[in-house]
Amino acid sequence: MDIKKVVDSWQSLKFEMPEILIMVGAGLAVLLFGYRIKRVAFFIIWFLIGYNLMGYLIPVINPAVPQIAENQLYQTLLPIAGGLLAALLGFSIEKICVGGICFGLVMLITVQYFGTEMSVIAIGAIIGIIAAGVAVTLMKPAVIIATAVAGAYALTLAILTLATELNAETYYWPILIGIAALGSIFQFATTKRVS
């Protein structure tokens, strides 16, 4: 598992500063207020998942469709379209959305950190299904933890993109876990009376 490779691949998507700032704002909103703004948080999380997954699919699409590879507008719009499509699908049904977020995050982490071999994807899918089942059973804690992790993921990648002097291999997991823990604690503390 090479964290540096993940950060480098994320940086290779060549996000401009406005996109990074939008990612930071969305990540903070989901991290701190994910349960209170469930529907918006679901939309943002699904958008981020779709946007990131489309970013990984573009290198596969480009050789197959040279017109897309040659046009910078398509290169910019395809991840946005993938994000919007995923966001609209994930926004509609809450339990499917929570289960899908957990499954999607597990699969995203599996592909990014452990590779795309069929056995690795199968193990990731099994873990994703188990995580989705647990999440649907325990809705409130699952929403809080899933939104905190999703927000922390966006913030961690933004931090490591902006602070290039930080060693990604050393700081990725401490930053991700620390931010997710703070977000979870904040959400549990501020939503005690919210059902």
PDB file of C-alpha atoms in Angstrom:
ATOM      1  CA  MET A   1       0.000   0.000   0.000  1.00  0.00           C
ATOM      2  CA  ASP A   2       1.724   3.156  -1.236  1.00  0.00           C
ATOM      3  CA  ILE A   3       0.121   6.321   0.153  1.00  0.00           C
ATOM      4  CA  LYS A   4       2.489   8.517  -1.855  1.00  0.00           C
ATOM      5  CA  LYS A   5       1.165   6.901  -5.041  1.00  0.00           C
ATOM      6  CA  VAL A   6      -2.415   7.716  -4.026  1.00  0.00           C
ATOM      7  CA  VAL A   7      -1.622  11.360  -3.289  1.00  0.00           C
ATOM      8  CA  ASP A   8       0.394  11.617  -6.516  1.00  0.00           C
ATOM      9  CA  SER A   9      -2.499  10.168  -8.526  1.00  0.00           C
ATOM     10  CA  TRP A  10      -4.889  12.618  -6.871  1.00  0.00           C
ATOM     11  CA  GLN A  11      -2.482  15.470  -7.614  1.00  0.00           C
ATOM     12  CA  SER A  12      -2.181  14.253 -11.218  1.00  0.00           C
ATOM     13  CA  LEU A  13      -5.840  15.163 -11.690  1.00  0.00           C
ATOM     14  CA  LYS A  14      -4.461  18.724 -11.682  1.00  0.00           C
ATOM     15  CA  PHE A  15      -6.997  20.391  -9.438  1.00  0.00           C
ATOM     16  CA  GLU A  16      -6.798  24.164  -9.558  1.00  0.00           C
ATOM     17  CA  MET A  17      -6.967  26.219  -6.361  1.00  0.00           C
ATOM     18  CA  PRO A  18     -10.727  27.001  -6.687  1.00  0.00           C
ATOM     19  CA  GLU A  19     -11.482  23.272  -7.002  1.00  0.00           C
ATOM     20  CA  ILE A  20      -9.319  22.482  -3.974  1.00  0.00           C
ATOM     21  CA  LEU A  21     -11.046  25.202  -1.950  1.00  0.00           C
ATOM     22  CA  ILE A  22     -14.466  23.835  -2.941  1.00  0.00           C
ATOM     23  CA  MET A  23     -13.283  20.358  -1.902  1.00  0.00           C
ATOM     24  CA  VAL A  24     -12.073  21.761   1.451  1.00  0.00           C
ATOM     25  CA  GLY A  25     -15.376  23.591   2.045  1.00  0.00           C
ATOM     26  CA  ALA A  26     -17.448  20.540   1.146  1.00  0.00           C
ATOM     27  CA  GLY A  27     -15.182  18.310   3.227  1.00  0.00           C
ATOM     28  CA  LEU A  28     -15.527  20.581   6.282  1.00  0.00           C
ATOM     29  CA  ALA A  29     -19.305  20.763   5.923  1.00  0.00           C
ATOM     30  CA  VAL A  30     -19.628  16.992   5.682  1.00  0.00           C
ATOM     31  CA  LEU A  31     -17.050  16.396   8.437  1.00  0.00           C
ATOM     32  CA  LEU A  32     -18.666  18.665  11.017  1.00  0.00           C
ATOM     33  CA  PHE A  33     -22.346  18.765  10.069  1.00  0.00           C
ATOM     34  CA  GLY A  34     -22.884  15.538   8.130  1.00  0.00           C
ATOM     35  CA  TYR A  35     -25.718  14.234  10.290  1.00  0.00           C
ATOM     36  CA  ARG A  36     -27.507  17.582  10.553  1.00  0.00           C
ATOM     37  CA  ILE A  37     -27.378  18.135   6.803  1.00  0.00           C
ATOM     38  CA  LYS A  38     -27.856  14.476   5.845  1.00  0.00           C
ATOM     39  CA  ARG A  39     -29.384  15.057   2.446  1.00  0.00           C
ATOM     40  CA  VAL A  40     -26.845  17.686   1.448  1.00  0.00           C
ATOM     41  CA  ALA A  41     -24.052  15.550   2.939  1.00  0.00           C
ATOM     42  CA  PHE A  42     -25.227  12.531   0.957  1.00  0.00           C
ATOM     43  CA  PHE A  43     -25.261  14.625  -2.204  1.00  0.00           C
ATOM     44  CA  ILE A  44     -21.742  15.940  -1.500  1.00  0.00           C
ATOM     45  CA  ILE A  45     -20.335  12.504  -0.573  1.00  0.00           C
ATOM     46  CA  TRP A  46     -21.811  10.846  -3.638  1.00  0.00           C
ATOM     47  CA  PHE A  47     -20.548  13.710  -5.776  1.00  0.00           C
ATOM     48  CA  LEU A  48     -17.025  13.281  -4.363  1.00  0.00           C
ATOM     49  CA  ILE A  49     -17.138   9.499  -4.898  1.00  0.00           C
ATOM     50  CA  GLY A  50     -18.391   9.882  -8.480  1.00  0.00           C
ATOM     51  CA  TYR A  51     -15.915  12.679  -9.233  1.00  0.00           C
ATOM     52  CA  ASN A  52     -12.950  10.677  -7.910  1.00  0.00           C
ATOM     53  CA  LEU A  53     -14.001   7.448  -9.606  1.00  0.00           C
ATOM     54  CA  MET A  54     -14.467   9.244 -12.937  1.00  0.00           C
ATOM     55  CA  GLY A  55     -11.003  10.735 -12.475  1.00  0.00           C
ATOM     56  CA  TYR A  56      -9.661   7.180 -12.325  1.00  0.00           C
ATOM     57  CA  LEU A  57     -11.747   6.093 -15.333  1.00  0.00           C
ATOM     58  CA  ILE A  58     -10.638   8.921 -17.652  1.00  0.00           C
ATOM     59  CA  PRO A  59      -7.282   7.246 -18.430  1.00  0.00           C
ATOM     60  CA  VAL A  60      -9.259   4.166 -19.496  1.00  0.00           C
ATOM     61  CA  ILE A  61     -11.744   6.205 -21.564  1.00  0.00           C
ATOM     62  CA  ASN A  62      -9.135   8.384 -23.321  1.00  0.00           C
ATOM     63  CA  PRO A  63      -7.523   5.636 -25.465  1.00  0.00           C
ATOM     64  CA  ALA A  64     -10.939   4.253 -26.397  1.00  0.00           C
ATOM     65  CA  VAL A  65     -12.379   7.620 -27.468  1.00  0.00           C
ATOM     66  CA  PRO A  66      -9.647   9.893 -28.892  1.00  0.00           C
ATOM     67  CA  GLN A  67     -12.078  12.810 -29.319  1.00  0.00           C
ATOM     68  CA  ILE A  68     -12.451  12.962 -25.533  1.00  0.00           C
ATOM     69  CA  ALA A  69      -8.691  12.705 -24.978  1.00  0.00           C
ATOM     70  CA  GLU A  70      -8.037  15.623 -27.330  1.00  0.00           C
ATOM     71  CA  ASN A  71     -10.676  17.953 -25.880  1.00  0.00           C
ATOM     72  CA  GLN A  72      -9.855  19.669 -22.570  1.00  0.00           C
ATOM     73  CA  LEU A  73     -13.524  20.587 -22.049  1.00  0.00           C
ATOM     74  CA  TYR A  74     -14.453  16.883 -21.964  1.00  0.00           C
ATOM     75  CA  GLN A  75     -11.529  16.185 -19.627  1.00  0.00           C
ATOM     76  CA  THR A  76     -12.938  18.794 -17.238  1.00  0.00           C
ATOM     77  CA  LEU A  77     -16.628  17.972 -17.601  1.00  0.00           C
ATOM     78  CA  LEU A  78     -16.479  14.156 -17.369  1.00  0.00           C
ATOM     79  CA  PRO A  79     -15.496  14.044 -13.673  1.00  0.00           C
ATOM     80  CA  ILE A  80     -18.134  16.674 -12.884  1.00  0.00           C
ATOM     81  CA  ALA A  81     -20.762  14.696 -14.811  1.00  0.00           C
ATOM     82  CA  GLY A  82     -19.726  11.483 -13.035  1.00  0.00           C
ATOM     83  CA  GLY A  83     -19.985  13.262  -9.700  1.00  0.00           C
ATOM     84  CA  LEU A  84     -23.403  14.713 -10.464  1.00  0.00           C
ATOM     85  CA  LEU A  85     -24.748  11.385 -11.729  1.00  0.00           C
ATOM     86  CA  ALA A  86     -23.571   9.567  -8.603  1.00  0.00           C
ATOM     87  CA  ALA A  87     -24.875  12.392  -6.388  1.00  0.00           C
ATOM     88  CA  LEU A  88     -28.343  12.307  -7.952  1.00  0.00           C
ATOM     89  CA  LEU A  89     -28.534   8.531  -7.634  1.00  0.00           C
ATOM     90  CA  GLY A  90     -27.280   8.489  -4.054  1.00  0.00           C
ATOM     91  CA  PHE A  91     -29.450  11.387  -2.920  1.00  0.00           C
ATOM     92  CA  SER A  92     -32.770   9.640  -3.430  1.00  0.00           C
ATOM     93  CA  ILE A  93     -33.070   6.876  -0.818  1.00  0.00           C
ATOM     94  CA  GLU A  94     -31.547   7.247   2.652  1.00  0.00           C
ATOM     95  CA  LYS A  95     -30.844   3.634   3.654  1.00  0.00           C
ATOM     96  CA  ILE A  96     -29.534   2.721   0.226  1.00  0.00           C
ATOM     97  CA  CYS A  97     -27.531   5.934   0.332  1.00  0.00           C
ATOM     98  CA  VAL A  98     -25.908   5.135   3.692  1.00  0.00           C
ATOM     99  CA  GLY A  99     -25.194   1.549   2.677  1.00  0.00           C
ATOM    100  CA  GLY A 100     -23.908   2.727  -0.682  1.00  0.00           C
ATOM    101  CA  ILE A 101     -21.654   5.345   0.906  1.00  0.00           C
ATOM    102  CA  CYS A 102     -20.066   2.720   3.146  1.00  0.00           C
ATOM    103  CA  PHE A 103     -19.722   0.254   0.272  1.00  0.00           C
ATOM    104  CA  GLY A 104     -18.400   2.993  -2.055  1.00  0.00           C
ATOM    105  CA  LEU A 105     -15.841   4.239   0.478  1.00  0.00           C
ATOM    106  CA  VAL A 106     -14.600   0.689   1.132  1.00  0.00           C
ATOM    107  CA  MET A 107     -14.281   0.019  -2.608  1.00  0.00           C
ATOM    108  CA  LEU A 108     -12.572   3.379  -3.227  1.00  0.00           C
ATOM    109  CA  ILE A 109     -10.058   2.672  -0.467  1.00  0.00           C
ATOM    110  CA  THR A 110      -9.579  -0.898  -1.733  1.00  0.00           C
ATOM    111  CA  VAL A 111      -8.819   0.166  -5.305  1.00  0.00           C
ATOM    112  CA  GLN A 112      -6.611   3.100  -4.301  1.00  0.00           C
ATOM    113  CA  TYR A 113      -4.517   1.369  -1.673  1.00  0.00           C
ATOM    114  CA  PHE A 114      -4.520  -2.328  -2.503  1.00  0.00           C
ATOM    115  CA  GLY A 115      -4.869  -2.490  -6.288  1.00  0.00           C
ATOM    116  CA  THR A 116      -7.318  -3.731  -8.873  1.00  0.00           C
ATOM    117  CA  GLU A 117      -6.663  -7.462  -8.936  1.00  0.00           C
ATOM    118  CA  MET A 118      -9.877  -9.470  -8.965  1.00  0.00           C
ATOM    119  CA  SER A 119      -9.174 -11.183  -5.616  1.00  0.00           C
ATOM    120  CA  VAL A 120      -8.494  -7.816  -3.927  1.00  0.00           C
ATOM    121  CA  ILE A 121     -11.685  -6.310  -5.373  1.00  0.00           C
ATOM    122  CA  ALA A 122     -13.689  -9.372  -4.266  1.00  0.00           C
ATOM    123  CA  ILE A 123     -12.375  -9.083  -0.697  1.00  0.00           C
ATOM    124  CA  GLY A 124     -13.083  -5.332  -0.753  1.00  0.00           C
ATOM    125  CA  ALA A 125     -16.629  -6.000  -1.993  1.00  0.00           C
ATOM    126  CA  ILE A 126     -17.282  -8.502   0.800  1.00  0.00           C
ATOM    127  CA  ILE A 127     -15.988  -6.057   3.414  1.00  0.00           C
ATOM    128  CA  GLY A 128     -18.037  -3.288   1.746  1.00  0.00           C
ATOM    129  CA  ILE A 129     -21.224  -5.362   1.912  1.00  0.00           C
ATOM    130  CA  ILE A 130     -20.638  -6.132   5.595  1.00  0.00           C
ATOM    131  CA  ALA A 131     -19.937  -2.437   6.322  1.00  0.00           C
ATOM    132  CA  ALA A 132     -23.087  -1.442   4.404  1.00  0.00           C
ATOM    133  CA  GLY A 133     -25.209  -3.935   6.376  1.00  0.00           C
ATOM    134  CA  VAL A 134     -23.876  -2.706   9.711  1.00  0.00           C
ATOM    135  CA  ALA A 135     -24.376   0.905   8.622  1.00  0.00           C
ATOM    136  CA  VAL A 136     -28.033   0.371   7.703  1.00  0.00           C
ATOM    137  CA  THR A 137     -28.639  -1.380  11.041  1.00  0.00           C
ATOM    138  CA  LEU A 138     -27.051   1.455  13.040  1.00  0.00           C
ATOM    139  CA  MET A 139     -28.204   4.482  11.015  1.00  0.00           C
ATOM    140  CA  LYS A 140     -27.320   7.480  13.221  1.00  0.00           C
ATOM    141  CA  PRO A 141     -23.819   6.360  14.263  1.00  0.00           C
ATOM    142  CA  ALA A 142     -23.172   5.096  10.737  1.00  0.00           C
ATOM    143  CA  VAL A 143     -24.178   8.414   9.168  1.00  0.00           C
ATOM    144  CA  ILE A 144     -22.003  10.337  11.613  1.00  0.00           C
ATOM    145  CA  ILE A 145     -18.955   8.110  11.144  1.00  0.00           C
ATOM    146  CA  ALA A 146     -19.373   7.792   7.355  1.00  0.00           C
ATOM    147  CA  THR A 147     -19.748  11.545   6.899  1.00  0.00           C
ATOM    148  CA  ALA A 148     -16.811  12.240   9.228  1.00  0.00           C
ATOM    149  CA  VAL A 149     -14.570   9.798   7.331  1.00  0.00           C
ATOM    150  CA  ALA A 150     -15.684  11.136   3.949  1.00  0.00           C
ATOM    151  CA  GLY A 151     -15.051  14.722   5.045  1.00  0.00           C
ATOM    152  CA  ALA A 152     -11.704  13.747   6.579  1.00  0.00           C
ATOM    153  CA  TYR A 153     -10.720  11.982   3.350  1.00  0.00           C
ATOM    154  CA  ALA A 154     -11.385  15.094   1.271  1.00  0.00           C
ATOM    155  CA  LEU A 155      -9.552  17.313   3.757  1.00  0.00           C
ATOM    156  CA  THR A 156      -6.579  14.963   4.045  1.00  0.00           C
ATOM    157  CA  LEU A 157      -6.059  14.846   0.297  1.00  0.00           C
ATOM    158  CA  ALA A 158      -6.425  18.618   0.074  1.00  0.00           C
ATOM    159  CA  ILE A 159      -3.923  19.133   2.908  1.00  0.00           C
ATOM    160  CA  LEU A 160      -1.373  16.807   1.335  1.00  0.00           C
ATOM    161  CA  THR A 161      -1.881  18.454  -2.063  1.00  0.00           C
ATOM    162  CA  LEU A 162      -1.377  21.943  -0.683  1.00  0.00           C
ATOM    163  CA  ALA A 163       1.381  21.115   1.803  1.00  0.00           C
ATOM    164  CA  THR A 164       3.791  19.378  -0.573  1.00  0.00           C
ATOM    165  CA  GLU A 165       6.567  19.467   2.042  1.00  0.00           C
ATOM    166  CA  LEU A 166       4.648  16.942   4.188  1.00  0.00           C
ATOM    167  CA  ASN A 167       5.617  13.331   3.596  1.00  0.00           C
ATOM    168  CA  ALA A 168       2.375  11.664   2.506  1.00  0.00           C
ATOM    169  CA  GLU A 169       3.522   8.204   3.583  1.00  0.00           C
ATOM    170  CA  THR A 170       4.180   9.448   7.109  1.00  0.00           C
ATOM    171  CA  TYR A 171       1.264  11.799   7.638  1.00  0.00           C
ATOM    172  CA  TYR A 172      -1.643  10.381   5.575  1.00  0.00           C
ATOM    173  CA  TRP A 173      -3.126   7.991   8.156  1.00  0.00           C
ATOM    174  CA  PRO A 174      -2.532  10.180  11.231  1.00  0.00           C
ATOM    175  CA  ILE A 175      -4.167  13.155   9.497  1.00  0.00           C
ATOM    176  CA  LEU A 176      -7.095  11.077   8.173  1.00  0.00           C
ATOM    177  CA  ILE A 177      -7.764   9.295  11.468  1.00  0.00           C
ATOM    178  CA  GLY A 178      -7.280  12.447  13.548  1.00  0.00           C
ATOM    179  CA  ILE A 179      -9.617  14.570  11.431  1.00  0.00           C
ATOM    180  CA  ALA A 180     -12.222  11.771  11.251  1.00  0.00           C
ATOM    181  CA  ALA A 181     -12.093  11.306  15.033  1.00  0.00           C
ATOM    182  CA  LEU A 182     -12.506  15.049  15.657  1.00  0.00           C
ATOM    183  CA  GLY A 183     -15.401  15.228  13.204  1.00  0.00           C
ATOM    184  CA  SER A 184     -17.109  12.198  14.744  1.00  0.00           C
ATOM    185  CA  ILE A 185     -16.727  13.544  18.281  1.00  0.00           C
ATOM    186  CA  PHE A 186     -18.033  16.954  17.200  1.00  0.00           C
ATOM    187  CA  GLN A 187     -21.062  15.423  15.471  1.00  0.00           C
ATOM    188  CA  PHE A 188     -21.900  13.041  18.345  1.00  0.00           C
ATOM    189  CA  ALA A 189     -21.634  15.946  20.818  1.00  0.00           C
ATOM    190  CA  THR A 190     -23.806  18.324  18.781  1.00  0.00           C
ATOM    191  CA  THR A 191     -26.504  15.829  17.724  1.00  0.00           C
ATOM    192  CA  LYS A 192     -27.377  14.213  21.080  1.00  0.00           C
ATOM    193  CA  ARG A 193     -30.960  15.461  20.896  1.00  0.00           C
ATOM    194  CA  VAL A 194     -31.324  15.197  17.127  1.00  0.00           C
ATOM    195  CA  SER A 195     -32.956  12.033  15.816  1.00  0.00           C
TER     196      SER A 195
END
